[in-house]
Every structure is written in C-alpha cells, then in structure tokens.
CSV table of C-alpha atoms in Angstrom, one decimal:
chain,number,residue,atom,x,y,z
A,132,UNK,CA,-50.9,-136.2,-15.2
A,133,UNK,CA,-49.8,-139.4,-13.6
A,134,UNK,CA,-52.1,-142.3,-14.0
A,135,UNK,CA,-50.7,-144.3,-11.1
A,136,UNK,CA,-49.9,-142.9,-7.7
A,137,UNK,CA,-48.0,-145.1,-5.3
A,138,UNK,CA,-47.8,-144.8,-1.6
A,139,UNK,CA,-46.0,-144.5,0.6
A,140,UNK,CA,-43.3,-142.5,-1.2
A,141,UNK,CA,-40.6,-144.1,0.9
A,142,UNK,CA,-40.5,-147.2,3.0
A,143,UNK,CA,-37.8,-148.4,5.3
A,144,UNK,CA,-38.0,-151.9,6.9
A,145,UNK,CA,-35.8,-154.5,8.5
A,146,UNK,CA,-34.6,-157.5,6.6
A,147,UNK,CA,-37.1,-160.4,7.0
A,148,UNK,CA,-40.1,-158.1,7.3
A,149,UNK,CA,-42.8,-157.8,4.7
A,150,UNK,CA,-43.1,-154.7,2.6
A,151,UNK,CA,-46.5,-153.5,1.2
A,152,UNK,CA,-46.7,-150.9,-1.4
A,153,UNK,CA,-49.9,-149.4,-2.9
A,154,UNK,CA,-50.9,-147.9,-6.2
A,155,UNK,CA,-54.0,-146.0,-7.1
A,156,UNK,CA,-55.0,-145.1,-10.6
A,157,UNK,CA,-57.7,-143.0,-12.3
A,158,UNK,CA,-59.1,-144.5,-15.4
A,159,UNK,CA,-60.1,-148.0,-16.6
A,160,UNK,CA,-57.1,-150.2,-17.4
A,161,UNK,CA,-56.3,-153.4,-19.3
A,162,UNK,CA,-53.5,-154.3,-17.0
A,163,UNK,CA,-51.3,-153.0,-14.2
A,164,UNK,CA,-47.6,-153.8,-13.9
A,165,UNK,CA,-45.0,-153.4,-11.2
A,166,UNK,CA,-41.4,-152.7,-12.0
A,167,UNK,CA,-38.2,-152.4,-9.9
A,168,UNK,CA,-35.4,-150.0,-10.6
A,169,UNK,CA,-32.1,-150.3,-8.8
A,170,UNK,CA,-30.1,-147.1,-8.4
A,171,UNK,CA,-28.9,-145.8,-11.7
A,172,UNK,CA,-30.1,-148.8,-13.7
A,173,UNK,CA,-32.9,-149.7,-16.1
A,174,UNK,CA,-36.3,-151.0,-15.0
A,175,UNK,CA,-37.0,-154.7,-14.4
A,176,UNK,CA,-40.4,-156.1,-14.9
A,177,UNK,CA,-41.7,-157.8,-11.8
A,178,UNK,CA,-45.3,-158.8,-12.4
A,179,UNK,CA,-48.3,-158.1,-14.6
A,180,UNK,CA,-52.0,-158.4,-13.5
A,181,UNK,CA,-54.8,-158.1,-15.9
A,182,UNK,CA,-58.0,-156.3,-15.2
A,183,UNK,CA,-60.0,-159.5,-14.9
A,184,UNK,CA,-57.6,-160.9,-12.3
A,185,UNK,CA,-57.7,-160.1,-8.5
A,186,UNK,CA,-54.5,-161.7,-7.2
A,187,UNK,CA,-51.3,-163.0,-8.6
A,188,UNK,CA,-48.2,-164.5,-7.1
A,189,UNK,CA,-44.6,-164.7,-8.2
A,190,UNK,CA,-42.1,-166.1,-5.8
A,191,UNK,CA,-42.0,-163.7,-2.8
A,192,UNK,CA,-44.2,-161.2,-4.6
A,193,UNK,CA,-48.0,-161.0,-4.3
A,194,UNK,CA,-50.0,-158.5,-6.2
A,195,UNK,CA,-53.7,-157.7,-5.8
A,196,UNK,CA,-55.9,-155.6,-8.0
A,197,UNK,CA,-59.2,-154.0,-7.0
A,198,UNK,CA,-60.8,-152.5,-10.1
A,199,UNK,CA,-63.7,-151.1,-8.1
A,200,UNK,CA,-61.4,-149.0,-6.0
A,201,UNK,CA,-58.9,-148.5,-8.8
A,202,UNK,CA,-56.1,-149.7,-6.6
A,203,UNK,CA,-53.4,-152.3,-6.5
A,204,UNK,CA,-50.9,-153.5,-3.8
A,205,UNK,CA,-47.5,-155.2,-4.1
A,206,UNK,CA,-46.4,-157.3,-1.2
A,207,UNK,CA,-42.8,-158.5,-0.9
A,208,UNK,CA,-42.5,-161.2,1.8
A,209,UNK,CA,-39.4,-161.9,3.8
A,210,UNK,CA,-37.6,-158.9,2.4
A,211,UNK,CA,-33.9,-159.0,1.8
A,212,UNK,CA,-31.3,-156.2,1.5
A,213,UNK,CA,-31.2,-156.9,-2.2
A,214,UNK,CA,-34.8,-155.8,-2.5
A,215,UNK,CA,-33.7,-152.2,-1.8
A,216,UNK,CA,-34.8,-150.3,-4.9
A,217,UNK,CA,-37.4,-148.0,-6.3
A,218,UNK,CA,-40.7,-149.7,-7.3
A,219,UNK,CA,-43.1,-148.3,-9.9
A,220,UNK,CA,-46.6,-149.3,-10.8
A,221,UNK,CA,-47.6,-148.8,-14.4
A,222,UNK,CA,-50.9,-148.9,-16.1
A,223,UNK,CA,-51.9,-149.7,-19.6
A,224,UNK,CA,-53.7,-146.5,-20.5
A,225,UNK,CA,-54.7,-147.3,-24.0
A,226,UNK,CA,-56.0,-144.5,-26.1
A,227,UNK,CA,-57.5,-145.6,-29.4
A,228,UNK,CA,-55.1,-147.7,-31.3
A,229,UNK,CA,-52.1,-146.6,-29.3
A,230,UNK,CA,-51.0,-148.6,-26.4
A,231,UNK,CA,-48.6,-147.3,-23.7
A,232,UNK,CA,-47.8,-147.6,-20.1
A,233,UNK,CA,-48.1,-144.7,-17.7
A,234,UNK,CA,-45.8,-144.9,-14.7
A,235,UNK,CA,-46.4,-143.7,-11.2
A,236,UNK,CA,-43.9,-141.6,-9.2
A,237,UNK,CA,-42.4,-144.6,-7.5
A,238,UNK,CA,-41.7,-145.9,-4.0
A,239,UNK,CA,-38.2,-146.0,-2.5
A,240,UNK,CA,-37.8,-149.1,-0.5
A,241,UNK,CA,-34.9,-149.5,1.9
A,242,UNK,CA,-34.3,-152.9,3.5
A,243,UNK,CA,-31.9,-152.7,6.5
A,244,UNK,CA,-29.7,-155.7,7.0
B,283,UNK,CA,-38.0,-162.0,-22.8
B,284,UNK,CA,-35.8,-159.5,-24.6
B,285,UNK,CA,-32.4,-158.1,-23.8
B,286,UNK,CA,-32.0,-154.5,-24.7
B,287,UNK,CA,-28.8,-152.6,-24.9
B,288,UNK,CA,-28.2,-148.9,-25.2
B,289,UNK,CA,-25.2,-146.8,-26.0
B,290,UNK,CA,-23.7,-144.7,-24.9
B,291,UNK,CA,-24.3,-145.5,-21.2
B,292,UNK,CA,-23.5,-142.0,-20.3
B,293,UNK,CA,-22.3,-138.7,-21.8
B,294,UNK,CA,-21.4,-135.2,-20.9
B,295,UNK,CA,-22.3,-132.7,-23.6
B,296,UNK,CA,-22.0,-129.0,-24.2
B,297,UNK,CA,-25.0,-126.8,-24.6
B,298,UNK,CA,-26.3,-126.5,-28.2
B,299,UNK,CA,-24.9,-129.8,-29.4
B,300,UNK,CA,-26.9,-133.0,-30.2
B,301,UNK,CA,-26.5,-136.5,-29.0
B,302,UNK,CA,-27.8,-139.7,-30.7
B,303,UNK,CA,-28.6,-142.7,-28.4
B,304,UNK,CA,-28.8,-146.1,-29.9
B,305,UNK,CA,-31.1,-148.9,-28.7
B,306,UNK,CA,-30.7,-152.5,-29.9
B,307,UNK,CA,-33.0,-155.4,-29.0
B,308,UNK,CA,-31.8,-159.0,-29.2
B,309,UNK,CA,-35.1,-160.3,-30.6
B,310,UNK,CA,-38.0,-158.8,-32.5
B,311,UNK,CA,-40.4,-156.7,-30.5
B,312,UNK,CA,-43.6,-155.2,-31.8
B,313,UNK,CA,-43.3,-151.9,-30.0
B,314,UNK,CA,-40.4,-149.7,-28.9
B,315,UNK,CA,-40.6,-146.7,-26.7
B,316,UNK,CA,-38.4,-143.9,-25.5
B,317,UNK,CA,-38.7,-142.5,-22.0
B,318,UNK,CA,-37.0,-139.7,-20.1
B,319,UNK,CA,-36.4,-139.9,-16.3
B,320,UNK,CA,-35.3,-136.8,-14.6
B,321,UNK,CA,-33.3,-137.1,-11.4
B,322,UNK,CA,-35.4,-138.6,-8.7
B,323,UNK,CA,-38.5,-138.7,-10.8
B,324,UNK,CA,-40.7,-141.2,-12.6
B,325,UNK,CA,-40.5,-142.1,-16.3
B,326,UNK,CA,-42.1,-139.9,-18.8
B,327,UNK,CA,-42.9,-141.3,-22.2
B,328,UNK,CA,-41.3,-139.3,-25.0
B,329,UNK,CA,-42.6,-141.3,-28.0
B,330,UNK,CA,-43.5,-144.6,-29.5
B,331,UNK,CA,-40.9,-145.6,-32.2
B,332,UNK,CA,-42.7,-146.9,-35.2
B,333,UNK,CA,-40.9,-149.2,-37.7
B,334,UNK,CA,-40.4,-147.4,-41.0
B,335,UNK,CA,-42.5,-144.4,-40.2
B,336,UNK,CA,-42.6,-141.3,-38.1
B,337,UNK,CA,-42.6,-141.8,-34.3
B,338,UNK,CA,-45.7,-141.0,-32.3
B,339,UNK,CA,-44.9,-138.2,-29.9
B,340,UNK,CA,-46.5,-137.5,-26.5
B,341,UNK,CA,-47.7,-134.1,-25.5
B,342,UNK,CA,-44.8,-131.8,-24.8
B,343,UNK,CA,-42.3,-133.6,-27.0
B,344,UNK,CA,-41.7,-132.7,-30.7
B,345,UNK,CA,-39.8,-134.3,-33.5
B,346,UNK,CA,-37.5,-131.3,-34.1
B,347,UNK,CA,-36.2,-131.7,-30.6
B,348,UNK,CA,-36.3,-135.5,-30.3
B,349,UNK,CA,-36.0,-137.0,-33.7
B,350,UNK,CA,-36.5,-140.8,-33.6
B,351,UNK,CA,-35.8,-143.5,-36.1
B,352,UNK,CA,-36.7,-147.2,-36.2
B,353,UNK,CA,-35.4,-148.7,-39.5
B,354,UNK,CA,-36.2,-152.3,-38.4
B,355,UNK,CA,-37.9,-154.3,-35.6
B,356,UNK,CA,-34.8,-154.5,-33.4
B,357,UNK,CA,-33.1,-151.1,-33.6
B,358,UNK,CA,-34.0,-147.5,-32.8
B,359,UNK,CA,-32.3,-144.2,-32.2
B,360,UNK,CA,-33.2,-141.1,-30.3
B,361,UNK,CA,-31.5,-137.8,-30.9
B,362,UNK,CA,-31.6,-135.1,-28.3
B,363,UNK,CA,-31.1,-131.9,-30.4
B,364,UNK,CA,-29.8,-128.5,-29.5
B,365,UNK,CA,-29.3,-129.5,-25.9
B,366,UNK,CA,-29.7,-127.4,-22.8
B,367,UNK,CA,-29.0,-128.2,-19.1
B,368,UNK,CA,-32.7,-128.9,-18.8
B,369,UNK,CA,-32.2,-132.0,-21.0
B,370,UNK,CA,-30.0,-133.6,-18.4
B,371,UNK,CA,-31.8,-136.9,-17.6
B,372,UNK,CA,-31.6,-140.6,-18.0
B,373,UNK,CA,-33.0,-141.7,-21.3
B,374,UNK,CA,-34.5,-145.2,-21.4
B,375,UNK,CA,-35.4,-147.4,-24.4
B,376,UNK,CA,-37.9,-150.2,-23.9
B,377,UNK,CA,-39.4,-152.9,-26.1
B,378,UNK,CA,-42.6,-154.9,-25.8
B,379,UNK,CA,-43.9,-157.9,-27.6
B,380,UNK,CA,-47.6,-157.2,-27.0
B,381,UNK,CA,-50.0,-156.7,-29.9
B,382,UNK,CA,-52.6,-154.1,-29.3
B,383,UNK,CA,-51.9,-153.8,-25.5
B,384,UNK,CA,-49.0,-152.5,-23.5
B,385,UNK,CA,-47.8,-155.8,-22.3
B,386,UNK,CA,-44.6,-156.4,-20.4
B,387,UNK,CA,-41.9,-154.0,-21.4
B,388,UNK,CA,-38.2,-154.8,-21.3
B,389,UNK,CA,-35.9,-151.9,-20.6
B,390,UNK,CA,-32.4,-151.0,-21.5
B,391,UNK,CA,-30.0,-149.9,-18.9
B,392,UNK,CA,-30.5,-146.2,-19.8
B,393,UNK,CA,-28.3,-143.4,-21.0
B,394,UNK,CA,-27.3,-140.8,-18.4
B,395,UNK,CA,-27.0,-137.5,-20.1
B,396,UNK,CA,-25.4,-134.4,-18.5
B,397,UNK,CA,-25.6,-131.1,-20.4
B,398,UNK,CA,-23.2,-128.4,-19.3
C-alpha cells in the first residue's frame, strides 16, 4: 500500500498565487522528500526534510513536517507557469537493512498564465 | 548530484519479446533502483540493484520476469521479459548516494515502453 498520500489530487491556480500541497503517511520515517515530474520526464528532487526537522526552505519552496500528525506540506510561493507538473512526496520507509523510498500518488499542479 | 542516462528512451515491442533497458550514472552511487510508472500513476519500486549480486525484488516482482544486473557502481540493466500489453509503462532508473538511508535519489529520464 502507498505510504504517502497527497492531497489534493489536482490543483489549479493562477500565476503568482501560492500553491499548497499536503502529504500524509502511516509509519515512522527517517526523512520525507518532495519530487517534481514534468510530463513524460524523469523525477527531479526538490527538497528533503529529516524526521528531526520541522521546516525547511529552498528558494520559493517551503516544506513543513509534523511527525505527530504524520503529515507534511509543500508550499510553492509566487507560482509560475513553469511550475506546472506533478508533485510527489516520498518517505524513507526503511525495513531492516534495506532502504527505499515509497512514493505517494502525486498531485497534478496546473499554473495558469 | 548525479546525472543519470537511460536508453532506449522509448520503444514499441511485440508481445512475447524481451527488452533490456540500460542505466548509466556519471558518478558513483551507493544504491540504484528500478521503478515502474504506469500511465497516470505513481512510481512502484521493482527492485534494488545490488552491485555484483542478485537484485532485491519487491513483492509482486520476480527475477524471471525482470532480471537485473549491476556489474559496477555506475551501470545497471533491467530486462522486461516475455512482455505483454500489461507491461506498457515508463521504467525509471534512479541512484542514491546515501549510506543506510534512502537519501536524495537522482532519476533518469525514463524509458517509455509500449507492448502491442
């Protein structure tokens, strides 16, 4: 089953507005990551937040992590048409000696020019 | 960071045939992974490619169907064997430099496979 579940599934906003995407997960994690995928392309890593961190910034991105609620949010400020993409959260769901990321279903963000 | 290339970028194959996808990383990574992404869906991990030994497969994926090799730290192949239309997907290779944790992963551009 999916570890991370994003919401909303789809989001449409006007250029210049902020976009907020949420991710919930089920088990304890070492870190949570957000990735972007442009249509038909590979994934690009955006930001990683560790379980002992609560907030992290990178340019126009702001990520929060609430381990008590098992949730994270990704905020993109001052959105641009180029931000149009699918966004995935991924959790480090380590089992024993094996480390792997488990991806959520993704959020489709459309930014209207 | 790491730059990952895959080839082929896309292919159209006939049912019952096999396709081998190659993944090359420009720098050494500790971990390499193969994912499948069906149309409009999320990524599903197929296996972790281990250098010089058998890959570690996830539930629902078996070596006979998806044999994987990783002869060195920067190269891996995934073969999709005895293909059926249900195998039509994007196959993605990724690499990570983390040790013991799933740190940042760098993804290839993917191989878009269509099986007729």
